[in-house]
Every structure is written in structure tokens, then in C-alpha cells.
Amino acid sequence: MDFGLVLQTDPPASAVVDLMKRAERSGFTYGWTFDSAVLWQEPFVIYSRILAETERLTVGPMVTNPGTRTWEVTASTFATLNDMYGNRTVCGIGRGDSAMRVAGRKPNTLARISDAMKVIRALGRGDEADLGGGSVVRFPWVREGAELPVWMAAYGPKALKMAGEEADGFILQLADPFLTEWMIKAVRDAAKEAGRDPASVKICVAAPAYVTEVDTPAALDHAREQCRWFGGMVGNHVADLVARYGAHSGMVPDALTEYIKAREGYDYAHHGRSGNPDTAFVPDEIVDRFCLLGPPAAHLERLEALRELGVDQFAVYAMHDAKEAVIEAYGRDVIPALNGQR
């Protein structure tokens, strides 16, 4: 299993770069960041520095969207980084929850994501792409052998179907084994029906991980409070699904939708941060299901279960008070043990 580190691009950017370097030394192979231009610093500028100061790390947004940049600009940025550093980027893409809403816009439609994925992937590898209105373009400077995989974040049935049909990878932002199994099946079934090899679609599960030194109720309570924000972030997407399909439609598992009953609102000023006051409604059960908490043995048990379900990568959200500690603990106790390196 591959491991990724997910960070917000808070200033100073040098701290983000240092954490990514630490992650590579600890055995992580992917470095992801949020991408919301109003809330955080510009990630693609920081990617260039990360790539320059690491040797193997693949970097990309978790996730960008087709609304805040024109598609040819997004593709050109990725292609330039790949030309400079050798095919070490991945384009994670989604509807643009925080990026669009903070700017007063609605998240993108699935149809727009589909069109954007095709254009960004094609241009990123040097092929022609139709920008609409008869404008067919290509980048003449892209070298032979260039690649740009596009991974799509999804929760709902239509998005999962599209990820299976069109994306190179599927990003699931929660680590509950039941929901992971349900969603992977939806993606793989869609890939098969589209005539694709289901195994060709990479599966990335992303969630907070908090490693405690001791297995005590107090330590676990602290870990929960540091990661409760994640249930609120996922709740934004779940609320959209409930609005579209209803709370008990059968289109989305009740195990995903039930917990947002007490959700009252959300202020993106606290998005993705521990102590977010808008996530008090998230119960301990959801934090335990969606996140990886506790001593290394607990993380290994969950990760082994996820690997059995077909997960190719676990990406660690490190938005808490123990960023360095979780990187070191994974490098020392989790990654080598899971991948048989000791």
C-alpha cells in the first residue's frame, strides 16, 4: 500500500515543504494539499519547491476543481511540473466545495468535471483537446512519455459511477470499512460496465490519522477532539447528497447520512481545522469510524482491512497538533509493518 500526506497550504510555505520532506524520508510516496485559493496559499507554487527538494514524492491537489482555473491553465501547470521533475504529479479533482462556496459560487456539476478531466488529462500528456466552440489545442512543448493521471473524489451514486467510467483513480475521504467497501464496489462495477479493467482504477482512501503513545481513554478522547473537524467536512458533502436524494432513499447508505441530523450550518473560516466550532454535532462514533485513532496496532488493523477491500493508498490528513509525530510514527511503526519491510 502507498501512503500519502495531506496538508493545508498555510503560511509559511517552507513549513509545508519541510513536512513533505519529512514524509518522504519516512516512507510516504505521495504529497497532497488542499486547493482553495481564498483560504490557503497557492499550492502549485509550493509543489514546485516540494518536487525540487524531494526525489520520489508524487504531488497533487486533494482536490482541485474545474471552476477556479481554466482547464488549459491547470493542465499546463501540471505538464510544466512534470517536464521539470519527471511525471511526479497527479490531478485530484472534485466539485470544489470550499473553493467555490467561499468565493460565492456553487460547486461544479458532474458534467463539467467530466469535460474538465478529459481536457486536463489529454493536454497534460501532449494530446489534442477540445476546449469548446471548435477550439482544439495541444501543447507543442510536452515531451513524449508525459503522463497526467486524474483521480476523482466522489461520494454519491452518480459521481461514483463517473469515477469508475472515466477517472484514473478514485479518492474517498473517509476510512470506514463498510462505506469503503460499498463505494469501491460502485466504482468497480461502473468501470466493468464501461468496458474498463476495474483494477486499473486506483483507490485512495484519505482520512485523519492520530497515533497515541498510550491506549487510554484520555489519549483517545484527545485524538477524537483533534480529528472531529473531519466529520464536519465530510458532512458538507453528505448534506448535498441528502438534499439531492433524501435521507433514506437507498441511493446513499444510511450509515453515511444519518449522523448529520444535528448539523446546523458551516463556516468555512474554520474548514479543515481542529477545534472547528461547527463540528460539535459529529458524534464520537463517526470520528472513530471515519478516522484512524489510537496506538499503531489499531492503525495497522484498520489499514489491513482497507487493503483487503482493494485500497491502493492511504492518505493521512495531518490537520491536528501532532503532524510531525504522526509522520514519524507511520514511518517507524506502520508503513514498514504493513508493507512487510521488517
CSV table of C-alpha atoms in Angstrom, one decimal:
chain,number,residue,atom,x,y,z
A,1,MET,CA,0.0,0.0,0.0
A,2,ASP,CA,1.2,3.5,-0.8
A,3,PHE,CA,1.0,6.3,1.8
A,4,GLY,CA,0.3,9.9,1.2
A,5,LEU,CA,0.4,13.0,3.4
A,6,VAL,CA,-2.3,15.7,3.1
A,7,LEU,CA,-1.7,19.2,4.3
A,8,GLN,CA,-3.3,22.7,4.0
A,9,THR,CA,-1.0,25.3,2.5
A,10,ASP,CA,-0.9,27.6,5.5
A,11,PRO,CA,2.0,30.0,5.6
A,12,PRO,CA,4.8,29.7,5.9
A,13,ALA,CA,5.1,27.6,2.8
A,14,SER,CA,8.5,26.4,3.9
A,15,ALA,CA,6.8,24.5,6.8
A,16,VAL,CA,4.7,22.6,4.2
A,17,VAL,CA,7.8,21.8,2.2
A,18,ASP,CA,9.6,20.6,5.4
A,19,LEU,CA,6.8,18.3,6.4
A,20,MET,CA,6.7,16.8,2.9
A,21,LYS,CA,10.4,16.2,3.0
A,22,ARG,CA,10.0,14.5,6.4
A,23,ALA,CA,7.2,12.4,5.0
A,24,GLU,CA,9.3,11.2,2.1
A,25,ARG,CA,12.1,10.2,4.5
A,26,SER,CA,9.5,8.2,6.5
A,27,GLY,CA,8.3,6.2,3.5
A,28,PHE,CA,5.4,8.3,2.2
A,29,THR,CA,5.2,8.3,-1.6
A,30,TYR,CA,2.5,11.0,-2.2
A,31,GLY,CA,2.2,14.6,-1.0
A,32,TRP,CA,-1.3,16.1,-1.3
A,33,THR,CA,-2.6,19.5,-0.3
A,34,PHE,CA,-6.0,21.3,-0.2
A,35,ASP,CA,-6.7,23.7,-3.0
A,36,SER,CA,-8.9,26.7,-2.1
A,37,ALA,CA,-7.4,30.0,-3.3
A,38,VAL,CA,-9.2,32.2,-0.8
A,39,LEU,CA,-8.5,30.0,2.3
A,40,TRP,CA,-4.9,29.0,1.7
A,41,GLN,CA,-1.8,29.8,-0.3
A,42,GLU,CA,-1.4,28.7,-3.9
A,43,PRO,CA,-0.5,25.0,-3.9
A,44,PHE,CA,1.1,24.7,-7.3
A,45,VAL,CA,3.8,27.2,-6.4
A,46,ILE,CA,4.6,25.1,-3.3
A,47,TYR,CA,4.5,21.9,-5.3
A,48,SER,CA,7.5,23.2,-7.4
A,49,ARG,CA,9.5,23.6,-4.2
A,50,ILE,CA,8.5,20.2,-2.8
A,51,LEU,CA,9.4,18.5,-6.1
A,52,ALA,CA,12.8,20.3,-6.1
A,53,GLU,CA,13.6,19.2,-2.6
A,54,THR,CA,12.4,15.6,-2.8
A,55,GLU,CA,13.4,12.7,-5.0
A,56,ARG,CA,10.4,10.4,-5.3
A,57,LEU,CA,7.3,12.1,-3.9
A,58,THR,CA,4.3,12.5,-6.3
A,59,VAL,CA,2.4,15.6,-5.5
A,60,GLY,CA,-1.1,16.9,-6.3
A,61,PRO,CA,-4.3,18.6,-5.0
A,62,MET,CA,-6.9,16.9,-2.9
A,63,VAL,CA,-8.7,18.3,-4.7
A,64,THR,CA,-8.7,21.0,-7.3
A,65,ASN,CA,-11.9,21.7,-9.3
A,66,PRO,CA,-12.8,22.8,-12.8
A,67,GLY,CA,-14.2,26.2,-11.8
A,68,THR,CA,-11.4,28.3,-10.2
A,69,ARG,CA,-8.8,27.9,-13.1
A,70,THR,CA,-9.4,27.4,-16.8
A,71,TRP,CA,-8.7,23.9,-17.8
A,72,GLU,CA,-5.8,24.6,-20.1
A,73,VAL,CA,-4.1,26.6,-17.3
A,74,THR,CA,-4.5,23.7,-14.9
A,75,ALA,CA,-3.2,21.2,-17.5
A,76,SER,CA,-0.2,23.5,-18.4
A,77,THR,CA,0.7,23.8,-14.7
A,78,PHE,CA,0.8,20.1,-14.2
A,79,ALA,CA,2.6,19.5,-17.5
A,80,THR,CA,5.3,22.1,-16.6
A,81,LEU,CA,5.9,20.5,-13.3
A,82,ASN,CA,6.2,17.1,-14.9
A,83,ASP,CA,8.6,18.4,-17.6
A,84,MET,CA,10.7,19.9,-14.8
A,85,TYR,CA,10.7,17.0,-12.4
A,86,GLY,CA,9.6,13.9,-14.4
A,87,ASN,CA,6.0,12.8,-14.2
A,88,ARG,CA,5.6,13.3,-10.5
A,89,THR,CA,2.2,14.9,-10.3
A,90,VAL,CA,-1.4,13.6,-10.0
A,91,CYS,CA,-4.5,15.7,-10.6
A,92,GLY,CA,-7.1,15.1,-7.8
A,93,ILE,CA,-10.3,16.8,-8.9
A,94,GLY,CA,-13.8,17.2,-7.5
A,95,ARG,CA,-16.8,19.6,-7.4
A,96,GLY,CA,-15.0,22.3,-5.4
A,97,ASP,CA,-16.8,22.5,-2.1
A,98,SER,CA,-14.7,25.1,-0.2
A,99,ALA,CA,-13.0,26.7,-3.2
A,100,MET,CA,-16.3,27.5,-4.9
A,101,ARG,CA,-18.5,28.3,-1.9
A,102,VAL,CA,-16.1,30.7,-0.2
A,103,ALA,CA,-16.0,32.7,-3.4
A,104,GLY,CA,-19.8,32.8,-3.5
A,105,ARG,CA,-20.2,30.2,-6.3
A,106,LYS,CA,-21.9,26.9,-6.4
A,107,PRO,CA,-19.9,23.7,-6.7
A,108,ASN,CA,-19.4,22.4,-10.2
A,109,THR,CA,-21.7,19.9,-11.9
A,110,LEU,CA,-20.6,16.4,-12.7
A,111,ALA,CA,-20.9,17.1,-16.4
A,112,ARG,CA,-18.4,19.9,-16.0
A,113,ILE,CA,-16.0,17.7,-14.1
A,114,SER,CA,-16.2,15.1,-16.8
A,115,ASP,CA,-15.4,17.5,-19.5
A,116,ALA,CA,-12.5,19.0,-17.5
A,117,MET,CA,-11.0,15.6,-16.7
A,118,LYS,CA,-10.8,14.8,-20.4
A,119,VAL,CA,-9.2,18.1,-21.3
A,120,ILE,CA,-6.7,18.2,-18.5
A,121,ARG,CA,-5.6,14.6,-19.0
A,122,ALA,CA,-5.2,15.0,-22.7
A,123,LEU,CA,-3.3,18.2,-22.7
A,124,GLY,CA,-1.2,17.1,-19.8
A,125,ARG,CA,0.1,14.2,-21.8
A,126,GLY,CA,0.6,16.1,-25.0
A,127,ASP,CA,-2.6,15.2,-26.9
A,128,GLU,CA,-5.1,17.4,-28.5
A,129,ALA,CA,-8.2,18.6,-26.6
A,130,ASP,CA,-11.4,20.4,-27.5
A,131,LEU,CA,-11.8,23.5,-25.3
A,132,GLY,CA,-15.3,24.1,-26.7
A,133,GLY,CA,-16.5,26.2,-29.6
A,134,GLY,CA,-14.3,24.4,-32.0
A,135,SER,CA,-11.1,25.4,-30.3
A,136,VAL,CA,-8.9,22.3,-30.5
A,137,VAL,CA,-5.5,22.8,-29.0
A,138,ARG,CA,-2.4,20.9,-27.8
A,139,PHE,CA,0.8,21.9,-26.0
A,140,PRO,CA,3.6,21.6,-28.6
A,141,TRP,CA,6.3,21.6,-25.8
A,142,VAL,CA,5.1,18.5,-24.0
A,143,ARG,CA,7.6,15.7,-24.4
A,144,GLU,CA,6.8,12.2,-25.5
A,145,GLY,CA,6.1,9.9,-22.5
A,146,ALA,CA,4.4,12.6,-20.4
A,147,GLU,CA,1.6,11.4,-18.2
A,148,LEU,CA,-1.0,13.0,-16.0
A,149,PRO,CA,-3.3,10.7,-14.1
A,150,VAL,CA,-6.6,12.3,-13.0
A,151,TRP,CA,-8.2,11.0,-9.8
A,152,MET,CA,-11.7,11.9,-8.9
A,153,ALA,CA,-13.2,12.5,-5.4
A,154,ALA,CA,-16.7,11.2,-5.0
A,155,TYR,CA,-19.4,10.1,-2.6
A,156,GLY,CA,-22.8,10.0,-4.3
A,157,PRO,CA,-24.0,7.3,-6.8
A,158,LYS,CA,-23.7,9.4,-9.9
A,159,ALA,CA,-20.2,10.6,-9.0
A,160,LEU,CA,-19.1,7.1,-8.1
A,161,LYS,CA,-20.3,5.8,-11.4
A,162,MET,CA,-18.5,8.6,-13.3
A,163,ALA,CA,-15.3,7.9,-11.3
A,164,GLY,CA,-15.5,4.2,-12.4
A,165,GLU,CA,-16.2,5.1,-16.0
A,166,GLU,CA,-13.7,7.9,-16.6
A,167,ALA,CA,-11.1,8.5,-13.8
A,168,ASP,CA,-7.7,7.0,-13.4
A,169,GLY,CA,-8.2,6.9,-9.6
A,170,PHE,CA,-11.0,7.3,-7.0
A,171,ILE,CA,-10.5,9.4,-3.9
A,172,LEU,CA,-12.7,8.6,-0.9
A,173,GLN,CA,-12.4,10.9,2.0
A,174,LEU,CA,-13.3,8.7,4.9
A,175,ALA,CA,-11.8,5.4,6.3
A,176,ASP,CA,-14.9,3.5,7.4
A,177,PRO,CA,-14.5,-0.1,6.1
A,178,PHE,CA,-18.3,-0.6,5.5
A,179,LEU,CA,-18.7,2.5,3.4
A,180,THR,CA,-15.3,2.0,1.7
A,181,GLU,CA,-16.5,-1.5,0.5
A,182,TRP,CA,-19.8,-0.1,-0.7
A,183,MET,CA,-18.2,2.7,-2.7
A,184,ILE,CA,-15.4,0.7,-4.1
A,185,LYS,CA,-17.9,-1.8,-5.4
A,186,ALA,CA,-19.9,1.0,-7.1
A,187,VAL,CA,-16.8,2.4,-8.8
A,188,ARG,CA,-15.6,-1.0,-9.9
A,189,ASP,CA,-19.0,-2.1,-11.2
A,190,ALA,CA,-19.2,1.1,-13.2
A,191,ALA,CA,-15.7,0.5,-14.6
A,192,LYS,CA,-16.6,-3.0,-15.7
A,193,GLU,CA,-19.8,-1.9,-17.3
A,194,ALA,CA,-17.9,0.7,-19.2
A,195,GLY,CA,-15.5,-2.0,-20.6
A,196,ARG,CA,-12.6,-0.9,-18.4
A,197,ASP,CA,-10.5,-3.1,-16.2
A,198,PRO,CA,-11.8,-2.4,-12.7
A,199,ALA,CA,-8.4,-3.0,-11.2
A,200,SER,CA,-7.0,-0.1,-13.4
A,201,VAL,CA,-8.8,2.5,-11.3
A,202,LYS,CA,-6.6,3.3,-8.3
A,203,ILE,CA,-8.3,3.5,-4.9
A,204,CYS,CA,-7.2,6.2,-2.5
A,205,VAL,CA,-8.7,6.5,1.0
A,206,ALA,CA,-7.9,9.7,2.8
A,207,ALA,CA,-8.7,10.5,6.4
A,208,PRO,CA,-7.1,11.9,9.6
A,209,ALA,CA,-4.7,9.6,11.5
A,210,TYR,CA,-3.7,10.3,15.0
A,211,VAL,CA,-1.2,8.0,16.7
A,212,THR,CA,-1.4,7.9,20.5
A,213,GLU,CA,1.5,6.7,22.6
A,214,VAL,CA,-0.7,5.0,25.2
A,215,ASP,CA,-4.0,3.2,24.8
A,216,THR,CA,-6.0,5.1,27.4
A,217,PRO,CA,-9.5,6.8,27.3
A,218,ALA,CA,-7.9,10.2,27.9
A,219,ALA,CA,-5.5,9.8,25.0
A,220,LEU,CA,-8.3,8.6,22.7
A,221,ASP,CA,-10.5,11.5,23.7
A,222,HIS,CA,-7.8,14.0,22.8
A,223,ALA,CA,-7.3,12.3,19.5
A,224,ARG,CA,-11.0,12.5,18.8
A,225,GLU,CA,-11.2,16.2,19.5
A,226,GLN,CA,-8.2,16.8,17.2
A,227,CYS,CA,-10.0,15.0,14.4
A,228,ARG,CA,-13.6,15.8,14.9
A,229,TRP,CA,-13.4,18.5,12.2
A,230,PHE,CA,-13.2,15.8,9.6
A,231,GLY,CA,-16.8,14.6,10.2
A,232,GLY,CA,-17.9,18.2,9.7
A,233,MET,CA,-16.0,18.5,6.4
A,234,VAL,CA,-17.5,15.2,5.1
A,235,GLY,CA,-20.8,16.4,6.4
A,236,ASN,CA,-20.8,19.2,3.8
A,237,HIS,CA,-20.8,16.6,1.0
A,238,VAL,CA,-23.3,14.4,2.8
A,239,ALA,CA,-25.7,17.3,3.2
A,240,ASP,CA,-25.6,17.9,-0.5
A,241,LEU,CA,-26.4,14.2,-1.1
A,242,VAL,CA,-29.3,14.3,1.4
A,243,ALA,CA,-30.6,17.4,-0.3
A,244,ARG,CA,-30.5,15.6,-3.7
A,245,TYR,CA,-31.6,12.1,-2.8
A,246,GLY,CA,-33.2,12.3,0.6
A,247,ALA,CA,-32.1,10.9,3.9
A,248,HIS,CA,-33.3,7.3,3.4
A,249,SER,CA,-33.5,7.0,-0.4
A,250,GLY,CA,-31.5,3.8,-0.7
A,251,MET,CA,-29.2,5.7,-3.1
A,252,VAL,CA,-26.7,6.5,-0.4
A,253,PRO,CA,-26.1,4.3,2.7
A,254,ASP,CA,-27.9,5.4,5.9
A,255,ALA,CA,-24.5,4.7,7.6
A,256,LEU,CA,-23.2,7.8,5.8
A,257,THR,CA,-26.2,10.2,6.0
A,258,GLU,CA,-27.7,9.5,9.5
A,259,TYR,CA,-25.2,11.5,11.6
A,260,ILE,CA,-25.8,14.9,10.0
A,261,LYS,CA,-29.3,15.3,11.5
A,262,ALA,CA,-28.0,17.7,14.1
A,263,ARG,CA,-25.9,19.7,11.6
A,264,GLU,CA,-27.0,23.4,11.7
A,265,GLY,CA,-24.5,25.2,9.5
A,266,TYR,CA,-20.9,25.5,8.5
A,267,ASP,CA,-18.4,28.4,8.5
A,268,TYR,CA,-15.6,27.8,6.0
A,269,ALA,CA,-13.3,30.1,8.1
A,270,HIS,CA,-12.7,27.0,10.2
A,271,HIS,CA,-12.6,24.5,7.4
A,272,GLY,CA,-10.4,21.5,7.9
A,273,ARG,CA,-9.1,22.7,11.3
A,274,SER,CA,-9.2,21.1,14.7
A,275,GLY,CA,-11.4,22.9,17.1
A,276,ASN,CA,-13.9,23.8,14.4
A,277,PRO,CA,-17.0,25.0,16.3
A,278,ASP,CA,-19.3,23.9,13.6
A,279,THR,CA,-18.5,20.2,14.1
A,280,ALA,CA,-19.7,19.7,17.6
A,281,PHE,CA,-22.6,17.7,16.2
A,282,VAL,CA,-20.2,15.0,15.0
A,283,PRO,CA,-20.5,12.0,17.4
A,284,ASP,CA,-17.6,10.0,18.7
A,285,GLU,CA,-18.8,7.0,16.7
A,286,ILE,CA,-18.4,8.9,13.5
A,287,VAL,CA,-14.9,10.1,14.4
A,288,ASP,CA,-13.9,6.6,15.2
A,289,ARG,CA,-15.3,5.2,12.0
A,290,PHE,CA,-14.1,7.9,9.6
A,291,CYS,CA,-10.6,8.3,11.1
A,292,LEU,CA,-7.7,6.2,12.3
A,293,LEU,CA,-7.0,6.8,16.0
A,294,GLY,CA,-5.1,5.1,18.8
A,295,PRO,CA,-1.8,3.2,19.1
A,296,PRO,CA,0.0,1.8,16.0
A,297,ALA,CA,-1.7,-1.6,16.3
A,298,ALA,CA,-5.1,0.0,15.9
A,299,HIS,CA,-3.9,1.8,12.7
A,300,LEU,CA,-2.5,-1.5,11.3
A,301,GLU,CA,-5.7,-3.4,11.9
A,302,ARG,CA,-7.8,-0.8,10.0
A,303,LEU,CA,-5.3,-0.5,7.2
A,304,GLU,CA,-5.1,-4.2,6.7
A,305,ALA,CA,-8.9,-4.3,6.4
A,306,LEU,CA,-8.8,-1.4,3.9
A,307,ARG,CA,-6.1,-3.1,1.9
A,308,GLU,CA,-8.2,-6.3,1.7
A,309,LEU,CA,-11.0,-4.2,0.2
A,310,GLY,CA,-8.7,-3.1,-2.6
A,311,VAL,CA,-7.4,0.2,-1.3
A,312,ASP,CA,-4.1,1.1,-3.0
A,313,GLN,CA,-3.2,4.2,-1.0
A,314,PHE,CA,-4.0,5.6,2.4
A,315,ALA,CA,-3.5,9.4,2.6
A,316,VAL,CA,-3.1,10.8,6.1
A,317,TYR,CA,-4.8,14.1,6.8
A,318,ALA,CA,-2.5,15.8,9.3
A,319,MET,CA,-4.6,18.8,10.4
A,320,HIS,CA,-4.0,18.4,14.2
A,321,ASP,CA,-1.5,19.1,16.9
A,322,ALA,CA,0.8,16.1,16.1
A,323,LYS,CA,1.8,16.5,12.4
A,324,GLU,CA,5.4,15.6,12.9
A,325,ALA,CA,4.6,12.8,15.4
A,326,VAL,CA,2.1,11.1,13.1
A,327,ILE,CA,4.6,11.2,10.2
A,328,GLU,CA,7.4,9.7,12.4
A,329,ALA,CA,5.1,7.1,13.9
A,330,TYR,CA,3.9,5.9,10.5
A,331,GLY,CA,7.4,5.8,9.2
A,332,ARG,CA,8.6,3.8,12.2
A,333,ASP,CA,5.7,1.6,13.2
A,334,VAL,CA,3.0,1.5,10.5
A,335,ILE,CA,4.4,1.7,6.9
A,336,PRO,CA,7.2,-0.9,7.4
A,337,ALA,CA,4.9,-3.3,9.3
A,338,LEU,CA,2.1,-3.1,6.8
A,339,ASN,CA,4.3,-3.4,3.7
A,340,GLY,CA,6.5,-6.2,5.2
A,341,GLN,CA,9.7,-4.2,5.4
A,342,ARG,CA,10.6,-5.7,8.7
